[in-house]
Amino acid sequence: MRFLLVLCILALCIYSCDSSKSVMKGDTLTSGTSDTIRIANDSLEYEILIIEPGFDAWLITQPPRSYYETSYLENRNYFYVLEYNNRVRNLSFSRTLYPQEIEYRSNIDYGHEVNYLLYNYFQYFEQKYRQRLR
């Protein structure tokens, strides 16, 4: 069985196909032409996709990956995902902001990179859409 971690959040509107792109596979970062960050590790069988205009540019303004301990990121992400998924199931929240649940299991070691990007995505999400997930 393949465990899949997919985070696919679409903005209210897509600005243009000419925005910057980053693709991350394992520990390799490649630039391209859209605002998408992808991390995949076939041996751990997970994938995370962040499709959000402006996230890439915002991410480079944040503290470096070494700033946070992995355990801190895992703890924060666990609670962020719980609240996010509750809002996906609660029909009073916008389907545009909360389109699908995030599969994040506390018993799986996703590694520092995935936890760092997921944590920062939630930070970006809260700022951009004025949502409090805490």
PDB file of N, CA and C in Angstrom, residues 43-118:
ATOM      1  N   SER A  43      10.931   5.631  -1.663  1.00  0.00           N
ATOM      2  CA  SER A  43      11.200   4.623  -0.641  1.00  0.00           C
ATOM      3  C   SER A  43      10.289   4.801   0.576  1.00  0.00           C
ATOM      4  N   LEU A  44       9.927   6.042   0.907  1.00  0.00           N
ATOM      5  CA  LEU A  44       8.996   6.279   2.006  1.00  0.00           C
ATOM      6  C   LEU A  44       7.557   6.349   1.524  1.00  0.00           C
ATOM      7  N   GLU A  45       7.360   6.375   0.222  1.00  0.00           N
ATOM      8  CA  GLU A  45       6.052   6.362  -0.412  1.00  0.00           C
ATOM      9  C   GLU A  45       5.173   7.537   0.013  1.00  0.00           C
ATOM     10  N   TYR A  46       5.681   8.722  -0.112  1.00  0.00           N
ATOM     11  CA  TYR A  46       4.873   9.906   0.137  1.00  0.00           C
ATOM     12  C   TYR A  46       5.154  10.939  -0.928  1.00  0.00           C
ATOM     13  N   GLU A  47       4.235  11.872  -1.018  1.00  0.00           N
ATOM     14  CA  GLU A  47       4.399  12.984  -1.944  1.00  0.00           C
ATOM     15  C   GLU A  47       3.661  14.171  -1.352  1.00  0.00           C
ATOM     16  N   ILE A  48       4.244  15.326  -1.490  1.00  0.00           N
ATOM     17  CA  ILE A  48       3.561  16.546  -1.062  1.00  0.00           C
ATOM     18  C   ILE A  48       3.627  17.526  -2.219  1.00  0.00           C
ATOM     19  N   LEU A  49       2.484  18.099  -2.536  1.00  0.00           N
ATOM     20  CA  LEU A  49       2.397  19.106  -3.584  1.00  0.00           C
ATOM     21  C   LEU A  49       1.846  20.385  -2.975  1.00  0.00           C
ATOM     22  N   ILE A  50       2.518  21.474  -3.226  1.00  0.00           N
ATOM     23  CA  ILE A  50       2.015  22.774  -2.794  1.00  0.00           C
ATOM     24  C   ILE A  50       1.891  23.613  -4.049  1.00  0.00           C
ATOM     25  N   ILE A  51       0.649  23.898  -4.423  1.00  0.00           N
ATOM     26  CA  ILE A  51       0.373  24.686  -5.628  1.00  0.00           C
ATOM     27  C   ILE A  51      -0.293  25.965  -5.156  1.00  0.00           C
ATOM     28  N   GLU A  52       0.472  27.005  -5.065  1.00  0.00           N
ATOM     29  CA  GLU A  52      -0.035  28.245  -4.503  1.00  0.00           C
ATOM     30  C   GLU A  52       0.759  29.418  -5.055  1.00  0.00           C
ATOM     31  N   PRO A  53       0.118  30.280  -5.838  1.00  0.00           N
ATOM     32  CA  PRO A  53       0.817  31.455  -6.348  1.00  0.00           C
ATOM     33  C   PRO A  53       1.383  32.296  -5.202  1.00  0.00           C
ATOM     34  N   GLY A  54       2.654  32.610  -5.297  1.00  0.00           N
ATOM     35  CA  GLY A  54       3.302  33.448  -4.308  1.00  0.00           C
ATOM     36  C   GLY A  54       3.996  32.701  -3.188  1.00  0.00           C
ATOM     37  N   PHE A  55       3.704  31.414  -3.010  1.00  0.00           N
ATOM     38  CA  PHE A  55       4.306  30.671  -1.905  1.00  0.00           C
ATOM     39  C   PHE A  55       5.817  30.571  -2.048  1.00  0.00           C
ATOM     40  N   ASP A  56       6.272  30.293  -3.241  1.00  0.00           N
ATOM     41  CA  ASP A  56       7.703  30.138  -3.504  1.00  0.00           C
ATOM     42  C   ASP A  56       8.479  31.396  -3.094  1.00  0.00           C
ATOM     43  N   ALA A  57       8.002  32.547  -3.518  1.00  0.00           N
ATOM     44  CA  ALA A  57       8.672  33.813  -3.194  1.00  0.00           C
ATOM     45  C   ALA A  57       8.585  34.094  -1.697  1.00  0.00           C
ATOM     46  N   TRP A  58       7.467  33.770  -1.072  1.00  0.00           N
ATOM     47  CA  TRP A  58       7.297  33.979   0.360  1.00  0.00           C
ATOM     48  C   TRP A  58       8.239  33.080   1.156  1.00  0.00           C
ATOM     49  N   LEU A  59       8.393  31.825   0.706  1.00  0.00           N
ATOM     50  CA  LEU A  59       9.201  30.836   1.419  1.00  0.00           C
ATOM     51  C   LEU A  59      10.652  31.281   1.583  1.00  0.00           C
ATOM     52  N   ILE A  60      11.200  31.931   0.591  1.00  0.00           N
ATOM     53  CA  ILE A  60      12.609  32.336   0.687  1.00  0.00           C
ATOM     54  C   ILE A  60      12.826  33.450   1.712  1.00  0.00           C
ATOM     55  N   THR A  61      11.758  34.075   2.192  1.00  0.00           N
ATOM     56  CA  THR A  61      11.871  35.117   3.209  1.00  0.00           C
ATOM     57  C   THR A  61      11.777  34.553   4.629  1.00  0.00           C
ATOM     58  N   GLN A  62      11.547  33.257   4.758  1.00  0.00           N
ATOM     59  CA  GLN A  62      11.361  32.616   6.056  1.00  0.00           C
ATOM     60  C   GLN A  62      12.680  32.090   6.620  1.00  0.00           C
ATOM     61  N   PRO A  63      12.698  31.785   7.923  1.00  0.00           N
ATOM     62  CA  PRO A  63      13.920  31.226   8.522  1.00  0.00           C
ATOM     63  C   PRO A  63      14.371  29.975   7.770  1.00  0.00           C
ATOM     64  N   PRO A  64      15.668  29.703   7.759  1.00  0.00           N
ATOM     65  CA  PRO A  64      16.179  28.532   7.028  1.00  0.00           C
ATOM     66  C   PRO A  64      15.692  27.220   7.644  1.00  0.00           C
ATOM     67  N   ARG A  65      15.834  26.148   6.882  1.00  0.00           N
ATOM     68  CA  ARG A  65      15.377  24.829   7.321  1.00  0.00           C
ATOM     69  C   ARG A  65      15.983  24.421   8.658  1.00  0.00           C
ATOM     70  N   SER A  66      17.214  24.817   8.908  1.00  0.00           N
ATOM     71  CA  SER A  66      17.907  24.431  10.144  1.00  0.00           C
ATOM     72  C   SER A  66      17.406  25.199  11.367  1.00  0.00           C
ATOM     73  N   TYR A  67      16.571  26.182  11.193  1.00  0.00           N
ATOM     74  CA  TYR A  67      16.073  27.001  12.300  1.00  0.00           C
ATOM     75  C   TYR A  67      15.186  26.205  13.258  1.00  0.00           C
ATOM     76  N   TYR A  68      14.404  25.277  12.720  1.00  0.00           N
ATOM     77  CA  TYR A  68      13.447  24.510  13.512  1.00  0.00           C
ATOM     78  C   TYR A  68      13.928  23.077  13.709  1.00  0.00           C
ATOM     79  N   GLU A  69      13.635  22.528  14.886  1.00  0.00           N
ATOM     80  CA  GLU A  69      13.865  21.110  15.142  1.00  0.00           C
ATOM     81  C   GLU A  69      12.741  20.321  14.467  1.00  0.00           C
ATOM     82  N   THR A  70      13.034  19.141  14.006  1.00  0.00           N
ATOM     83  CA  THR A  70      12.035  18.301  13.350  1.00  0.00           C
ATOM     84  C   THR A  70      10.860  18.013  14.284  1.00  0.00           C
ATOM     85  N   SER A  71      11.136  17.744  15.544  1.00  0.00           N
ATOM     86  CA  SER A  71      10.059  17.441  16.494  1.00  0.00           C
ATOM     87  C   SER A  71       9.103  18.625  16.656  1.00  0.00           C
ATOM     88  N   TYR A  72       9.620  19.839  16.644  1.00  0.00           N
ATOM     89  CA  TYR A  72       8.769  21.025  16.731  1.00  0.00           C
ATOM     90  C   TYR A  72       7.846  21.099  15.518  1.00  0.00           C
ATOM     91  N   LEU A  73       8.418  20.901  14.328  1.00  0.00           N
ATOM     92  CA  LEU A  73       7.629  20.965  13.095  1.00  0.00           C
ATOM     93  C   LEU A  73       6.565  19.870  13.067  1.00  0.00           C
ATOM     94  N   GLU A  74       6.932  18.662  13.475  1.00  0.00           N
ATOM     95  CA  GLU A  74       5.965  17.559  13.490  1.00  0.00           C
ATOM     96  C   GLU A  74       4.803  17.865  14.427  1.00  0.00           C
ATOM     97  N   ASN A  75       5.108  18.395  15.607  1.00  0.00           N
ATOM     98  CA  ASN A  75       4.069  18.721  16.575  1.00  0.00           C
ATOM     99  C   ASN A  75       3.135  19.803  16.041  1.00  0.00           C
ATOM    100  N   ARG A  76       3.683  20.861  15.497  1.00  0.00           N
ATOM    101  CA  ARG A  76       2.866  21.945  14.950  1.00  0.00           C
ATOM    102  C   ARG A  76       2.025  21.448  13.772  1.00  0.00           C
ATOM    103  N   ASN A  77       2.637  20.678  12.878  1.00  0.00           N
ATOM    104  CA  ASN A  77       1.918  20.181  11.705  1.00  0.00           C
ATOM    105  C   ASN A  77       0.776  19.262  12.093  1.00  0.00           C
ATOM    106  N   TYR A  78       0.963  18.459  13.112  1.00  0.00           N
ATOM    107  CA  TYR A  78      -0.094  17.555  13.558  1.00  0.00           C
ATOM    108  C   TYR A  78      -1.356  18.355  13.909  1.00  0.00           C
ATOM    109  N   PHE A  79      -1.186  19.423  14.676  1.00  0.00           N
ATOM    110  CA  PHE A  79      -2.341  20.235  15.077  1.00  0.00           C
ATOM    111  C   PHE A  79      -2.887  21.074  13.919  1.00  0.00           C
ATOM    112  N   TYR A  80      -2.014  21.564  13.071  1.00  0.00           N
ATOM    113  CA  TYR A  80      -2.485  22.296  11.892  1.00  0.00           C
ATOM    114  C   TYR A  80      -3.342  21.397  11.001  1.00  0.00           C
ATOM    115  N   VAL A  81      -2.858  20.182  10.747  1.00  0.00           N
ATOM    116  CA  VAL A  81      -3.587  19.247   9.880  1.00  0.00           C
ATOM    117  C   VAL A  81      -4.922  18.868  10.512  1.00  0.00           C
ATOM    118  N   LEU A  82      -4.953  18.646  11.823  1.00  0.00           N
ATOM    119  CA  LEU A  82      -6.226  18.331  12.485  1.00  0.00           C
ATOM    120  C   LEU A  82      -7.254  19.433  12.257  1.00  0.00           C
ATOM    121  N   GLU A  83      -6.852  20.667  12.490  1.00  0.00           N
ATOM    122  CA  GLU A  83      -7.780  21.789  12.325  1.00  0.00           C
ATOM    123  C   GLU A  83      -8.168  21.975  10.862  1.00  0.00           C
ATOM    124  N   TYR A  84      -7.182  21.877   9.968  1.00  0.00           N
ATOM    125  CA  TYR A  84      -7.449  22.029   8.538  1.00  0.00           C
ATOM    126  C   TYR A  84      -8.465  20.978   8.080  1.00  0.00           C
ATOM    127  N   ASN A  85      -8.234  19.727   8.449  1.00  0.00           N
ATOM    128  CA  ASN A  85      -9.141  18.649   8.049  1.00  0.00           C
ATOM    129  C   ASN A  85     -10.534  18.803   8.667  1.00  0.00           C
ATOM    130  N   ASN A  86     -10.607  19.330   9.885  1.00  0.00           N
ATOM    131  CA  ASN A  86     -11.921  19.617  10.481  1.00  0.00           C
ATOM    132  C   ASN A  86     -12.672  20.636   9.637  1.00  0.00           C
ATOM    133  N   ARG A  87     -11.955  21.617   9.112  1.00  0.00           N
ATOM    134  CA  ARG A  87     -12.603  22.634   8.287  1.00  0.00           C
ATOM    135  C   ARG A  87     -12.999  22.091   6.918  1.00  0.00           C
ATOM    136  N   VAL A  88     -12.265  21.131   6.411  1.00  0.00           N
ATOM    137  CA  VAL A  88     -12.654  20.483   5.150  1.00  0.00           C
ATOM    138  C   VAL A  88     -13.986  19.773   5.345  1.00  0.00           C
ATOM    139  N   ARG A  89     -14.154  19.100   6.472  1.00  0.00           N
ATOM    140  CA  ARG A  89     -15.384  18.348   6.748  1.00  0.00           C
ATOM    141  C   ARG A  89     -16.549  19.241   7.162  1.00  0.00           C
ATOM    142  N   ASN A  90     -16.247  20.435   7.661  1.00  0.00           N
ATOM    143  CA  ASN A  90     -17.277  21.367   8.100  1.00  0.00           C
ATOM    144  C   ASN A  90     -17.745  22.192   6.900  1.00  0.00           C
ATOM    145  N   LEU A  91     -18.960  22.011   6.496  1.00  0.00           N
ATOM    146  CA  LEU A  91     -19.479  22.655   5.288  1.00  0.00           C
ATOM    147  C   LEU A  91     -19.640  24.163   5.406  1.00  0.00           C
ATOM    148  N   SER A  92     -19.463  24.716   6.597  1.00  0.00           N
ATOM    149  CA  SER A  92     -19.579  26.168   6.734  1.00  0.00           C
ATOM    150  C   SER A  92     -18.300  26.890   6.285  1.00  0.00           C
ATOM    151  N   PHE A  93     -17.225  26.134   6.012  1.00  0.00           N
ATOM    152  CA  PHE A  93     -15.990  26.726   5.511  1.00  0.00           C
ATOM    153  C   PHE A  93     -15.927  26.603   3.988  1.00  0.00           C
ATOM    154  N   SER A  94     -15.259  27.530   3.369  1.00  0.00           N
ATOM    155  CA  SER A  94     -15.158  27.602   1.908  1.00  0.00           C
ATOM    156  C   SER A  94     -14.458  26.387   1.298  1.00  0.00           C
ATOM    157  N   ARG A  95     -15.074  25.803   0.280  1.00  0.00           N
ATOM    158  CA  ARG A  95     -14.449  24.700  -0.467  1.00  0.00           C
ATOM    159  C   ARG A  95     -13.254  25.213  -1.269  1.00  0.00           C
ATOM    160  N   THR A  96     -13.215  26.499  -1.557  1.00  0.00           N
ATOM    161  CA  THR A  96     -12.078  27.074  -2.276  1.00  0.00           C
ATOM    162  C   THR A  96     -10.837  27.070  -1.383  1.00  0.00           C
ATOM    163  N   LEU A  97     -11.003  27.421  -0.111  1.00  0.00           N
ATOM    164  CA  LEU A  97      -9.874  27.436   0.816  1.00  0.00           C
ATOM    165  C   LEU A  97      -9.548  26.050   1.367  1.00  0.00           C
ATOM    166  N   TYR A  98     -10.547  25.208   1.498  1.00  0.00           N
ATOM    167  CA  TYR A  98     -10.376  23.888   2.099  1.00  0.00           C
ATOM    168  C   TYR A  98     -10.927  22.821   1.158  1.00  0.00           C
ATOM    169  N   PRO A  99     -10.243  22.555   0.037  1.00  0.00           N
ATOM    170  CA  PRO A  99     -10.792  21.656  -0.974  1.00  0.00           C
ATOM    171  C   PRO A  99     -10.714  20.167  -0.627  1.00  0.00           C
ATOM    172  N   GLN A 100      -9.653  19.740   0.073  1.00  0.00           N
ATOM    173  CA  GLN A 100      -9.527  18.318   0.371  1.00  0.00           C
ATOM    174  C   GLN A 100      -8.704  18.120   1.628  1.00  0.00           C
ATOM    175  N   GLU A 101      -8.898  16.965   2.250  1.00  0.00           N
ATOM    176  CA  GLU A 101      -8.163  16.655   3.466  1.00  0.00           C
ATOM    177  C   GLU A 101      -6.692  16.400   3.160  1.00  0.00           C
ATOM    178  N   ILE A 102      -5.880  16.605   4.176  1.00  0.00           N
ATOM    179  CA  ILE A 102      -4.451  16.319   4.101  1.00  0.00           C
ATOM    180  C   ILE A 102      -4.208  15.042   4.891  1.00  0.00           C
ATOM    181  N   GLU A 103      -3.568  14.081   4.269  1.00  0.00           N
ATOM    182  CA  GLU A 103      -3.243  12.842   4.965  1.00  0.00           C
ATOM    183  C   GLU A 103      -1.876  13.026   5.619  1.00  0.00           C
ATOM    184  N   TYR A 104      -1.883  13.111   6.929  1.00  0.00           N
ATOM    185  CA  TYR A 104      -0.655  13.294   7.696  1.00  0.00           C
ATOM    186  C   TYR A 104      -0.760  12.393   8.911  1.00  0.00           C
ATOM    187  N   ARG A 105       0.072  11.392   8.974  1.00  0.00           N
ATOM    188  CA  ARG A 105       0.014  10.415  10.061  1.00  0.00           C
ATOM    189  C   ARG A 105       1.184  10.646  11.017  1.00  0.00           C
ATOM    190  N   SER A 106       0.883  10.767  12.273  1.00  0.00           N
ATOM    191  CA  SER A 106       1.914  11.054  13.268  1.00  0.00           C
ATOM    192  C   SER A 106       2.900   9.907  13.448  1.00  0.00           C
ATOM    193  N   ASN A 107       2.529   8.698  13.038  1.00  0.00           N
ATOM    194  CA  ASN A 107       3.422   7.551  13.196  1.00  0.00           C
ATOM    195  C   ASN A 107       4.359   7.350  12.002  1.00  0.00           C
ATOM    196  N   ILE A 108       4.326   8.252  11.028  1.00  0.00           N
ATOM    197  CA  ILE A 108       5.213   8.168   9.866  1.00  0.00           C
ATOM    198  C   ILE A 108       6.249   9.274   9.958  1.00  0.00           C
ATOM    199  N   ASP A 109       7.502   8.908   9.740  1.00  0.00           N
ATOM    200  CA  ASP A 109       8.584   9.896   9.737  1.00  0.00           C
ATOM    201  C   ASP A 109       8.712  10.450   8.324  1.00  0.00           C
ATOM    202  N   TYR A 110       8.154  11.640   8.108  1.00  0.00           N
ATOM    203  CA  TYR A 110       8.212  12.276   6.795  1.00  0.00           C
ATOM    204  C   TYR A 110       9.527  13.001   6.563  1.00  0.00           C
ATOM    205  N   GLY A 111      10.281  13.182   7.605  1.00  0.00           N
ATOM    206  CA  GLY A 111      11.560  13.855   7.479  1.00  0.00           C
ATOM    207  C   GLY A 111      11.433  15.360   7.684  1.00  0.00           C
ATOM    208  N   HIS A 112      12.566  15.978   7.839  1.00  0.00           N
ATOM    209  CA  HIS A 112      12.608  17.412   8.139  1.00  0.00           C
ATOM    210  C   HIS A 112      12.092  18.257   6.977  1.00  0.00           C
ATOM    211  N   GLU A 113      12.464  17.903   5.757  1.00  0.00           N
ATOM    212  CA  GLU A 113      12.104  18.701   4.581  1.00  0.00           C
ATOM    213  C   GLU A 113      10.596  18.830   4.401  1.00  0.00           C
ATOM    214  N   VAL A 114       9.882  17.717   4.463  1.00  0.00           N
ATOM    215  CA  VAL A 114       8.424  17.734   4.304  1.00  0.00           C
ATOM    216  C   VAL A 114       7.780  18.516   5.433  1.00  0.00           C
ATOM    217  N   ASN A 115       8.217  18.260   6.652  1.00  0.00           N
ATOM    218  CA  ASN A 115       7.645  18.969   7.795  1.00  0.00           C
ATOM    219  C   ASN A 115       7.919  20.461   7.727  1.00  0.00           C
ATOM    220  N   TYR A 116       9.097  20.845   7.277  1.00  0.00           N
ATOM    221  CA  TYR A 116       9.437  22.264   7.137  1.00  0.00           C
ATOM    222  C   TYR A 116       8.523  22.945   6.114  1.00  0.00           C
ATOM    223  N   LEU A 117       8.350  22.328   4.960  1.00  0.00           N
ATOM    224  CA  LEU A 117       7.515  22.930   3.916  1.00  0.00           C
ATOM    225  C   LEU A 117       6.042  22.952   4.304  1.00  0.00           C
ATOM    226  N   LEU A 118       5.562  21.899   4.934  1.00  0.00           N
ATOM    227  CA  LEU A 118       4.170  21.863   5.358  1.00  0.00           C
ATOM    228  C   LEU A 118       3.907  22.930   6.420  1.00  0.00           C
TER     229      LEU A 118
END
